[in-house]
mmCIF file with all atom_site columns, C-alpha atoms in Angstrom:
data_model
loop_
_atom_site.group_PDB
_atom_site.id
_atom_site.type_symbol
_atom_site.label_atom_id
_atom_site.label_alt_id
_atom_site.label_comp_id
_atom_site.label_asym_id
_atom_site.label_entity_id
_atom_site.label_seq_id
_atom_site.pdbx_PDB_ins_code
_atom_site.Cartn_x
_atom_site.Cartn_y
_atom_site.Cartn_z
_atom_site.occupancy
_atom_site.B_iso_or_equiv
_atom_site.pdbx_formal_charge
_atom_site.auth_seq_id
_atom_site.auth_comp_id
_atom_site.auth_asym_id
_atom_site.auth_atom_id
_atom_site.pdbx_PDB_model_num
ATOM 1   C CA . MET J 1 1   ? 5.110   80.214  -17.514 1.00 42.00 ? 1   MET J CA 1
ATOM 2   C CA . ALA J 1 2   ? 8.482   78.984  -16.198 1.00 46.00 ? 2   ALA J CA 1
ATOM 3   C CA . ASP J 1 3   ? 11.794  80.787  -15.774 1.00 51.00 ? 3   ASP J CA 1
ATOM 4   C CA . SER J 1 4   ? 15.164  79.441  -16.973 1.00 52.00 ? 4   SER J CA 1
ATOM 5   C CA . SER J 1 5   ? 15.500  77.206  -13.875 1.00 51.00 ? 5   SER J CA 1
ATOM 6   C CA . GLY J 1 6   ? 12.164  75.524  -14.585 1.00 50.00 ? 6   GLY J CA 1
ATOM 7   C CA . ARG J 1 7   ? 10.373  77.227  -11.694 1.00 50.00 ? 7   ARG J CA 1
ATOM 8   C CA . ARG J 1 8   ? 7.047   78.856  -12.316 1.00 51.00 ? 8   ARG J CA 1
ATOM 9   C CA . ALA J 1 9   ? 7.527   82.572  -12.872 1.00 52.00 ? 9   ALA J CA 1
ATOM 10  C CA . SER J 1 10  ? 5.256   84.928  -10.953 1.00 59.00 ? 10  SER J CA 1
ATOM 11  C CA . LEU J 1 11  ? 3.234   87.589  -12.664 1.00 67.00 ? 11  LEU J CA 1
ATOM 12  C CA . LEU J 1 12  ? 2.998   90.804  -10.663 1.00 77.00 ? 12  LEU J CA 1
ATOM 13  C CA . PRO J 1 13  ? 0.734   93.225  -12.506 1.00 82.00 ? 13  PRO J CA 1
ATOM 14  C CA . GLY J 1 14  ? 1.383   96.863  -11.710 1.00 88.00 ? 14  GLY J CA 1
ATOM 15  C CA . ILE J 1 15  ? -1.495  99.317  -11.380 1.00 86.00 ? 15  ILE J CA 1
ATOM 16  C CA . THR J 1 16  ? -1.068  103.035 -11.773 1.00 83.00 ? 16  THR J CA 1
ATOM 17  C CA . ALA J 1 17  ? -3.485  105.602 -10.422 1.00 83.00 ? 17  ALA J CA 1
ATOM 18  C CA . GLY J 1 18  ? -3.542  109.350 -10.559 1.00 81.00 ? 18  GLY J CA 1
ATOM 19  C CA . PRO J 1 19  ? -5.148  112.494 -11.894 1.00 80.00 ? 19  PRO J CA 1
ATOM 20  C CA . ASN J 1 20  ? -3.936  111.611 -15.397 1.00 80.00 ? 20  ASN J CA 1
ATOM 21  C CA . GLU J 1 21  ? -6.060  108.428 -15.460 1.00 77.00 ? 21  GLU J CA 1
ATOM 22  C CA . GLN J 1 22  ? -9.469  108.536 -17.150 1.00 73.00 ? 22  GLN J CA 1
ATOM 23  C CA . HIS J 1 23  ? -10.984 105.829 -14.966 1.00 75.00 ? 23  HIS J CA 1
ATOM 24  C CA . GLU J 1 24  ? -10.566 105.067 -11.304 1.00 82.00 ? 24  GLU J CA 1
ATOM 25  C CA . LYS J 1 25  ? -8.952  101.733 -12.113 1.00 86.00 ? 25  LYS J CA 1
ATOM 26  C CA . LEU J 1 26  ? -7.387  101.131 -8.685  1.00 88.00 ? 26  LEU J CA 1
ATOM 27  C CA . ASN J 1 27  ? -10.642 101.954 -6.905  1.00 89.00 ? 27  ASN J CA 1
ATOM 28  C CA . TRP J 1 28  ? -12.565 99.444  -9.036  1.00 91.00 ? 28  TRP J CA 1
ATOM 29  C CA . ILE J 1 29  ? -9.907  96.764  -8.558  1.00 92.00 ? 29  ILE J CA 1
ATOM 30  C CA . LEU J 1 30  ? -10.162 97.291  -4.798  1.00 93.00 ? 30  LEU J CA 1
ATOM 31  C CA . ILE J 1 31  ? -13.965 97.009  -4.846  1.00 95.00 ? 31  ILE J CA 1
ATOM 32  C CA . GLY J 1 32  ? -13.831 93.983  -7.165  1.00 95.00 ? 32  GLY J CA 1
ATOM 33  C CA . ALA J 1 33  ? -11.332 92.195  -4.924  1.00 96.00 ? 33  ALA J CA 1
ATOM 34  C CA . LEU J 1 34  ? -13.560 92.791  -1.891  1.00 97.00 ? 34  LEU J CA 1
ATOM 35  C CA . ALA J 1 35  ? -16.527 91.356  -3.806  1.00 97.00 ? 35  ALA J CA 1
ATOM 36  C CA . CYS J 1 36  ? -14.546 88.160  -4.531  1.00 96.00 ? 36  CYS J CA 1
ATOM 37  C CA . ALA J 1 37  ? -13.607 87.470  -0.902  1.00 97.00 ? 37  ALA J CA 1
ATOM 38  C CA . ARG J 1 38  ? -14.932 84.181  0.446   1.00 97.00 ? 38  ARG J CA 1
ATOM 39  C CA . GLN J 1 39  ? -13.155 83.741  3.800   1.00 97.00 ? 39  GLN J CA 1
ATOM 40  C CA . THR J 1 40  ? -10.978 86.668  4.863   1.00 98.00 ? 40  THR J CA 1
ATOM 41  C CA . VAL J 1 41  ? -10.216 90.276  4.068   1.00 98.00 ? 41  VAL J CA 1
ATOM 42  C CA . ARG J 1 42  ? -7.243  91.934  5.741   1.00 98.00 ? 42  ARG J CA 1
ATOM 43  C CA . ILE J 1 43  ? -6.647  95.652  5.292   1.00 98.00 ? 43  ILE J CA 1
ATOM 44  C CA . MET J 1 44  ? -3.678  97.577  6.691   1.00 97.00 ? 44  MET J CA 1
ATOM 45  C CA . THR J 1 45  ? -3.487  101.274 5.890   1.00 95.00 ? 45  THR J CA 1
ATOM 46  C CA . PRO J 1 46  ? -2.403  104.435 7.690   1.00 94.00 ? 46  PRO J CA 1
ATOM 47  C CA . TYR J 1 47  ? -5.063  106.628 6.058   1.00 93.00 ? 47  TYR J CA 1
ATOM 48  C CA . PHE J 1 48  ? -8.567  105.182 5.878   1.00 94.00 ? 48  PHE J CA 1
ATOM 49  C CA . ILE J 1 49  ? -11.293 107.468 4.586   1.00 92.00 ? 49  ILE J CA 1
ATOM 50  C CA . PRO J 1 50  ? -13.304 105.134 2.338   1.00 93.00 ? 50  PRO J CA 1
ATOM 51  C CA . THR J 1 51  ? -15.839 106.212 -0.250  1.00 91.00 ? 51  THR J CA 1
ATOM 52  C CA . ARG J 1 52  ? -19.452 105.060 0.059   1.00 92.00 ? 52  ARG J CA 1
ATOM 53  C CA . ALA J 1 53  ? -18.788 102.374 -2.580  1.00 92.00 ? 53  ALA J CA 1
ATOM 54  C CA . GLN J 1 54  ? -15.743 101.100 -0.662  1.00 94.00 ? 54  GLN J CA 1
ATOM 55  C CA . LEU J 1 55  ? -17.693 101.125 2.612   1.00 95.00 ? 55  LEU J CA 1
ATOM 56  C CA . ALA J 1 56  ? -20.460 99.152  0.936   1.00 96.00 ? 56  ALA J CA 1
ATOM 57  C CA . ALA J 1 57  ? -18.001 96.586  -0.450  1.00 97.00 ? 57  ALA J CA 1
ATOM 58  C CA . ILE J 1 58  ? -16.309 96.123  2.942   1.00 97.00 ? 58  ILE J CA 1
ATOM 59  C CA . SER J 1 59  ? -19.632 95.907  4.787   1.00 97.00 ? 59  SER J CA 1
ATOM 60  C CA . ALA J 1 60  ? -21.110 93.519  2.206   1.00 97.00 ? 60  ALA J CA 1
ATOM 61  C CA . ALA J 1 61  ? -18.153 91.173  2.647   1.00 98.00 ? 61  ALA J CA 1
ATOM 62  C CA . ALA J 1 62  ? -18.638 91.152  6.425   1.00 98.00 ? 62  ALA J CA 1
ATOM 63  C CA . LEU J 1 63  ? -22.408 90.721  6.132   1.00 97.00 ? 63  LEU J CA 1
ATOM 64  C CA . ARG J 1 64  ? -21.989 87.657  3.903   1.00 97.00 ? 64  ARG J CA 1
ATOM 65  C CA . GLY J 1 65  ? -19.797 85.979  6.534   1.00 98.00 ? 65  GLY J CA 1
ATOM 66  C CA . VAL J 1 66  ? -16.299 86.973  5.427   1.00 98.00 ? 66  VAL J CA 1
ATOM 67  C CA . ARG J 1 67  ? -13.985 87.819  8.322   1.00 98.00 ? 67  ARG J CA 1
ATOM 68  C CA . VAL J 1 68  ? -12.892 91.408  7.704   1.00 98.00 ? 68  VAL J CA 1
ATOM 69  C CA . ASP J 1 69  ? -10.002 92.798  9.755   1.00 98.00 ? 69  ASP J CA 1
ATOM 70  C CA . ILE J 1 70  ? -8.823  96.394  9.380   1.00 98.00 ? 70  ILE J CA 1
ATOM 71  C CA . LEU J 1 71  ? -5.575  97.479  11.006  1.00 97.00 ? 71  LEU J CA 1
ATOM 72  C CA . LEU J 1 72  ? -5.137  101.224 11.546  1.00 97.00 ? 72  LEU J CA 1
ATOM 73  C CA . PRO J 1 73  ? -2.633  103.316 13.485  1.00 95.00 ? 73  PRO J CA 1
ATOM 74  C CA . GLU J 1 74  ? -3.696  104.123 17.036  1.00 94.00 ? 74  GLU J CA 1
ATOM 75  C CA . LYS J 1 75  ? -2.057  107.527 16.763  1.00 92.00 ? 75  LYS J CA 1
ATOM 76  C CA . ASN J 1 76  ? -2.055  108.940 13.258  1.00 90.00 ? 76  ASN J CA 1
ATOM 77  C CA . ASN J 1 77  ? 0.785   111.184 12.115  1.00 90.00 ? 77  ASN J CA 1
ATOM 78  C CA . LEU J 1 78  ? -1.937  113.421 10.636  1.00 89.00 ? 78  LEU J CA 1
ATOM 79  C CA . PRO J 1 79  ? -4.413  113.829 13.520  1.00 87.00 ? 79  PRO J CA 1
ATOM 80  C CA . TYR J 1 80  ? -7.243  115.191 11.348  1.00 87.00 ? 80  TYR J CA 1
ATOM 81  C CA . VAL J 1 81  ? -7.047  112.065 9.154   1.00 88.00 ? 81  VAL J CA 1
ATOM 82  C CA . GLY J 1 82  ? -7.380  109.900 12.273  1.00 86.00 ? 82  GLY J CA 1
ATOM 83  C CA . TRP J 1 83  ? -10.395 111.964 13.331  1.00 87.00 ? 83  TRP J CA 1
ATOM 84  C CA . ALA J 1 84  ? -12.021 111.555 9.904   1.00 87.00 ? 84  ALA J CA 1
ATOM 85  C CA . THR J 1 85  ? -11.339 107.808 10.029  1.00 90.00 ? 85  THR J CA 1
ATOM 86  C CA . ASN J 1 86  ? -13.185 107.554 13.349  1.00 90.00 ? 86  ASN J CA 1
ATOM 87  C CA . ALA J 1 87  ? -16.354 108.827 11.670  1.00 89.00 ? 87  ALA J CA 1
ATOM 88  C CA . PHE J 1 88  ? -16.496 105.642 9.516   1.00 88.00 ? 88  PHE J CA 1
ATOM 89  C CA . LEU J 1 89  ? -15.702 103.044 12.152  1.00 94.00 ? 89  LEU J CA 1
ATOM 90  C CA . PHE J 1 90  ? -19.181 102.971 13.740  1.00 91.00 ? 90  PHE J CA 1
ATOM 91  C CA . GLU J 1 91  ? -20.853 101.765 10.527  1.00 93.00 ? 91  GLU J CA 1
ATOM 92  C CA . LEU J 1 92  ? -18.227 99.091  9.889   1.00 96.00 ? 92  LEU J CA 1
ATOM 93  C CA . LEU J 1 93  ? -18.353 97.820  13.461  1.00 97.00 ? 93  LEU J CA 1
ATOM 94  C CA . GLU J 1 94  ? -22.160 97.578  13.225  1.00 95.00 ? 94  GLU J CA 1
ATOM 95  C CA . HIS J 1 95  ? -21.737 95.284  10.209  1.00 97.00 ? 95  HIS J CA 1
ATOM 96  C CA . GLY J 1 96  ? -19.305 92.953  11.966  1.00 97.00 ? 96  GLY J CA 1
ATOM 97  C CA . VAL J 1 97  ? -15.980 94.317  10.709  1.00 98.00 ? 97  VAL J CA 1
ATOM 98  C CA . ASN J 1 98  ? -13.089 93.842  13.155  1.00 98.00 ? 98  ASN J CA 1
ATOM 99  C CA . ILE J 1 99  ? -11.065 97.003  13.618  1.00 98.00 ? 99  ILE J CA 1
ATOM 100 C CA . TYR J 1 100 ? -7.726  97.174  15.396  1.00 98.00 ? 100 TYR J CA 1
ATOM 101 C CA . PHE J 1 101 ? -5.507  100.077 16.407  1.00 97.00 ? 101 PHE J CA 1
ATOM 102 C CA . GLN J 1 102 ? -1.818  99.408  15.985  1.00 96.00 ? 102 GLN J CA 1
ATOM 103 C CA . PRO J 1 103 ? 0.363   100.886 18.748  1.00 95.00 ? 103 PRO J CA 1
ATOM 104 C CA . PRO J 1 104 ? 3.181   103.331 17.951  1.00 92.00 ? 104 PRO J CA 1
ATOM 105 C CA . PRO J 1 105 ? 5.465   103.713 16.169  1.00 92.00 ? 105 PRO J CA 1
ATOM 106 C CA . PHE J 1 106 ? 3.361   104.888 13.225  1.00 91.00 ? 106 PHE J CA 1
ATOM 107 C CA . VAL J 1 107 ? 3.231   102.262 10.461  1.00 90.00 ? 107 VAL J CA 1
ATOM 108 C CA . HIS J 1 108 ? 2.907   103.499 6.896   1.00 91.00 ? 108 HIS J CA 1
ATOM 109 C CA . SER J 1 109 ? 2.298   100.078 5.259   1.00 91.00 ? 109 SER J CA 1
ATOM 110 C CA . LYS J 1 110 ? -0.546  99.581  2.804   1.00 94.00 ? 110 LYS J CA 1
ATOM 111 C CA . LEU J 1 111 ? -1.830  96.062  2.281   1.00 96.00 ? 111 LEU J CA 1
ATOM 112 C CA . LEU J 1 112 ? -5.015  94.363  1.114   1.00 97.00 ? 112 LEU J CA 1
ATOM 113 C CA . LEU J 1 113 ? -5.214  90.569  1.404   1.00 97.00 ? 113 LEU J CA 1
ATOM 114 C CA . ILE J 1 114 ? -8.092  88.481  0.109   1.00 97.00 ? 114 ILE J CA 1
ATOM 115 C CA . ASP J 1 115 ? -8.360  84.822  1.213   1.00 96.00 ? 115 ASP J CA 1
ATOM 116 C CA . GLU J 1 116 ? -4.546  84.460  1.266   1.00 90.00 ? 116 GLU J CA 1
ATOM 117 C CA . GLU J 1 117 ? -4.824  84.124  -2.523  1.00 94.00 ? 117 GLU J CA 1
ATOM 118 C CA . TYR J 1 118 ? -4.540  87.758  -3.576  1.00 96.00 ? 118 TYR J CA 1
ATOM 119 C CA . ALA J 1 119 ? -2.608  90.729  -2.258  1.00 96.00 ? 119 ALA J CA 1
ATOM 120 C CA . LEU J 1 120 ? -2.538  94.361  -3.302  1.00 95.00 ? 120 LEU J CA 1
ATOM 121 C CA . ILE J 1 121 ? 0.442   96.346  -2.029  1.00 95.00 ? 121 ILE J CA 1
ATOM 122 C CA . GLY J 1 122 ? 1.879   99.702  -2.953  1.00 92.00 ? 122 GLY J CA 1
ATOM 123 C CA . SER J 1 123 ? 1.656   103.391 -2.305  1.00 91.00 ? 123 SER J CA 1
ATOM 124 C CA . ALA J 1 124 ? -2.120  103.971 -2.385  1.00 88.00 ? 124 ALA J CA 1
ATOM 125 C CA . ASN J 1 125 ? -4.181  104.495 0.743   1.00 85.00 ? 125 ASN J CA 1
ATOM 126 C CA . ILE J 1 126 ? -7.912  103.915 1.031   1.00 85.00 ? 126 ILE J CA 1
ATOM 127 C CA . ASP J 1 127 ? -8.928  107.544 0.742   1.00 80.00 ? 127 ASP J CA 1
ATOM 128 C CA . PRO J 1 128 ? -10.199 109.713 -2.127  1.00 74.00 ? 128 PRO J CA 1
ATOM 129 C CA . ARG J 1 129 ? -7.119  111.924 -2.224  1.00 72.00 ? 129 ARG J CA 1
ATOM 130 C CA . SER J 1 130 ? -4.834  108.957 -2.695  1.00 72.00 ? 130 SER J CA 1
ATOM 131 C CA . LEU J 1 131 ? -7.022  107.248 -5.272  1.00 72.00 ? 131 LEU J CA 1
ATOM 132 C CA . ARG J 1 132 ? -7.899  110.369 -7.331  1.00 71.00 ? 132 ARG J CA 1
ATOM 133 C CA . LEU J 1 133 ? -5.352  113.127 -6.830  1.00 72.00 ? 133 LEU J CA 1
ATOM 134 C CA . ASN J 1 134 ? -2.034  111.453 -6.040  1.00 79.00 ? 134 ASN J CA 1
ATOM 135 C CA . PHE J 1 135 ? 0.146   109.524 -8.444  1.00 87.00 ? 135 PHE J CA 1
ATOM 136 C CA . GLU J 1 136 ? 0.186   106.010 -6.998  1.00 86.00 ? 136 GLU J CA 1
ATOM 137 C CA . PHE J 1 137 ? 1.569   102.614 -7.960  1.00 90.00 ? 137 PHE J CA 1
ATOM 138 C CA . ASN J 1 138 ? 0.374   99.295  -6.574  1.00 92.00 ? 138 ASN J CA 1
ATOM 139 C CA . VAL J 1 139 ? 1.186   95.679  -7.389  1.00 94.00 ? 139 VAL J CA 1
ATOM 140 C CA . GLU J 1 140 ? -1.179  92.724  -7.441  1.00 94.00 ? 140 GLU J CA 1
ATOM 141 C CA . ILE J 1 141 ? 0.265   89.489  -6.069  1.00 94.00 ? 141 ILE J CA 1
ATOM 142 C CA . PHE J 1 142 ? -1.226  86.098  -6.890  1.00 93.00 ? 142 PHE J CA 1
ATOM 143 C CA . GLU J 1 143 ? 1.679   84.016  -5.517  1.00 92.00 ? 143 GLU J CA 1
ATOM 144 C CA . PRO J 1 144 ? 0.477   81.737  -2.655  1.00 91.00 ? 144 PRO J CA 1
ATOM 145 C CA . GLY J 1 145 ? 3.825   81.723  -0.824  1.00 93.00 ? 145 GLY J CA 1
ATOM 146 C CA . VAL J 1 146 ? 4.049   85.512  -0.812  1.00 94.00 ? 146 VAL J CA 1
ATOM 147 C CA . THR J 1 147 ? 0.421   86.029  0.182   1.00 95.00 ? 147 THR J CA 1
ATOM 148 C CA . ALA J 1 148 ? 0.833   83.514  3.026   1.00 96.00 ? 148 ALA J CA 1
ATOM 149 C CA . GLU J 1 149 ? 3.862   85.458  4.332   1.00 96.00 ? 149 GLU J CA 1
ATOM 150 C CA . LEU J 1 150 ? 1.950   88.724  4.097   1.00 97.00 ? 150 LEU J CA 1
ATOM 151 C CA . ALA J 1 151 ? -0.959  87.136  6.000   1.00 97.00 ? 151 ALA J CA 1
ATOM 152 C CA . GLN J 1 152 ? 1.443   86.006  8.744   1.00 97.00 ? 152 GLN J CA 1
ATOM 153 C CA . HIS J 1 153 ? 2.867   89.514  8.967   1.00 97.00 ? 153 HIS J CA 1
ATOM 154 C CA . PHE J 1 154 ? -0.629  91.011  9.177   1.00 97.00 ? 154 PHE J CA 1
ATOM 155 C CA . ASP J 1 155 ? -1.692  88.523  11.853  1.00 97.00 ? 155 ASP J CA 1
ATOM 156 C CA . PHE J 1 156 ? 1.452   89.255  13.890  1.00 97.00 ? 156 PHE J CA 1
ATOM 157 C CA . CYS J 1 157 ? 0.699   92.984  13.755  1.00 97.00 ? 157 CYS J CA 1
ATOM 158 C CA . ARG J 1 158 ? -2.967  92.395  14.610  1.00 98.00 ? 158 ARG J CA 1
ATOM 159 C CA . GLU J 1 159 ? -2.047  90.331  17.684  1.00 97.00 ? 159 GLU J CA 1
ATOM 160 C CA . ARG J 1 160 ? -0.003  93.268  19.014  1.00 97.00 ? 160 ARG J CA 1
ATOM 161 C CA . SER J 1 161 ? -2.893  95.678  18.392  1.00 97.00 ? 161 SER J CA 1
ATOM 162 C CA . ARG J 1 162 ? -5.961  96.707  20.354  1.00 97.00 ? 162 ARG J CA 1
ATOM 163 C CA . GLN J 1 163 ? -9.392  95.778  19.033  1.00 98.00 ? 163 GLN J CA 1
ATOM 164 C CA . VAL J 1 164 ? -11.889 98.629  18.839  1.00 96.00 ? 164 VAL J CA 1
ATOM 165 C CA . SER J 1 165 ? -15.443 97.944  19.984  1.00 95.00 ? 165 SER J CA 1
ATOM 166 C CA . LEU J 1 166 ? -18.755 99.454  18.978  1.00 92.00 ? 166 LEU J CA 1
ATOM 167 C CA . GLU J 1 167 ? -19.276 100.386 22.629  1.00 91.00 ? 167 GLU J CA 1
ATOM 168 C CA . GLU J 1 168 ? -16.014 102.332 22.628  1.00 91.00 ? 168 GLU J CA 1
ATOM 169 C CA . MET J 1 169 ? -17.143 104.335 19.615  1.00 88.00 ? 169 MET J CA 1
ATOM 170 C CA . ASP J 1 170 ? -20.559 104.887 21.260  1.00 86.00 ? 170 ASP J CA 1
ATOM 171 C CA . ARG J 1 171 ? -18.888 106.255 24.406  1.00 89.00 ? 171 ARG J CA 1
ATOM 172 C CA . ARG J 1 172 ? -17.176 109.099 22.564  1.00 86.00 ? 172 ARG J CA 1
ATOM 173 C CA . SER J 1 173 ? -18.360 112.462 23.792  1.00 83.00 ? 173 SER J CA 1
ATOM 174 C CA . LEU J 1 174 ? -20.512 114.692 21.628  1.00 87.00 ? 174 LEU J CA 1
ATOM 175 C CA . LEU J 1 175 ? -17.546 117.008 21.200  1.00 86.00 ? 175 LEU J CA 1
ATOM 176 C CA . LEU J 1 176 ? -15.356 114.167 19.865  1.00 85.00 ? 176 LEU J CA 1
ATOM 177 C CA . ARG J 1 177 ? -18.107 112.949 17.541  1.00 83.00 ? 177 ARG J CA 1
ATOM 178 C CA . LEU J 1 178 ? -18.504 116.464 16.115  1.00 82.00 ? 178 LEU J CA 1
ATOM 179 C CA . ARG J 1 179 ? -14.745 116.800 15.662  1.00 83.00 ? 179 ARG J CA 1
ATOM 180 C CA . ASP J 1 180 ? -14.535 113.395 13.923  1.00 79.00 ? 180 ASP J CA 1
ATOM 181 C CA . SER J 1 181 ? -17.375 114.256 11.563  1.00 81.00 ? 181 SER J CA 1
#
């Protein structure tokens, strides 16, 4: 499809999610996109409390050789959400997922990039509250120029961030592990 200037027009499908939806459409789109990844998955989100199905999709991508990078805030504006997030990192790190903590200030961006061919941006976080209880709106982007710019932005943010290791998660005290769980 072309616009009046002859340039190809972009299609940006919008996806709604909320308690008024019968199906968890956004959740299934997220899992489907992860299943399609061949080279890279980039996730940036301030609140990361994935479901078992989302954890499985992320881990499966990493286990089949896809580079999976997750960028999270080092200091969450909601400390208990950061603690809950920590409980999931061990499993992902064991499966070869790269996790990075972004330094302050707190970044509220939400972004999923698959192979620089597909992007999902919008208001939804990767947590059950966001995907089931909140009214959210996301946009799918299939435009190579836009996805390449988003990938550059992600990579810039990742380079300024600190990578989390499995050893670091192992070294947490029993008290911190209990709090995080």
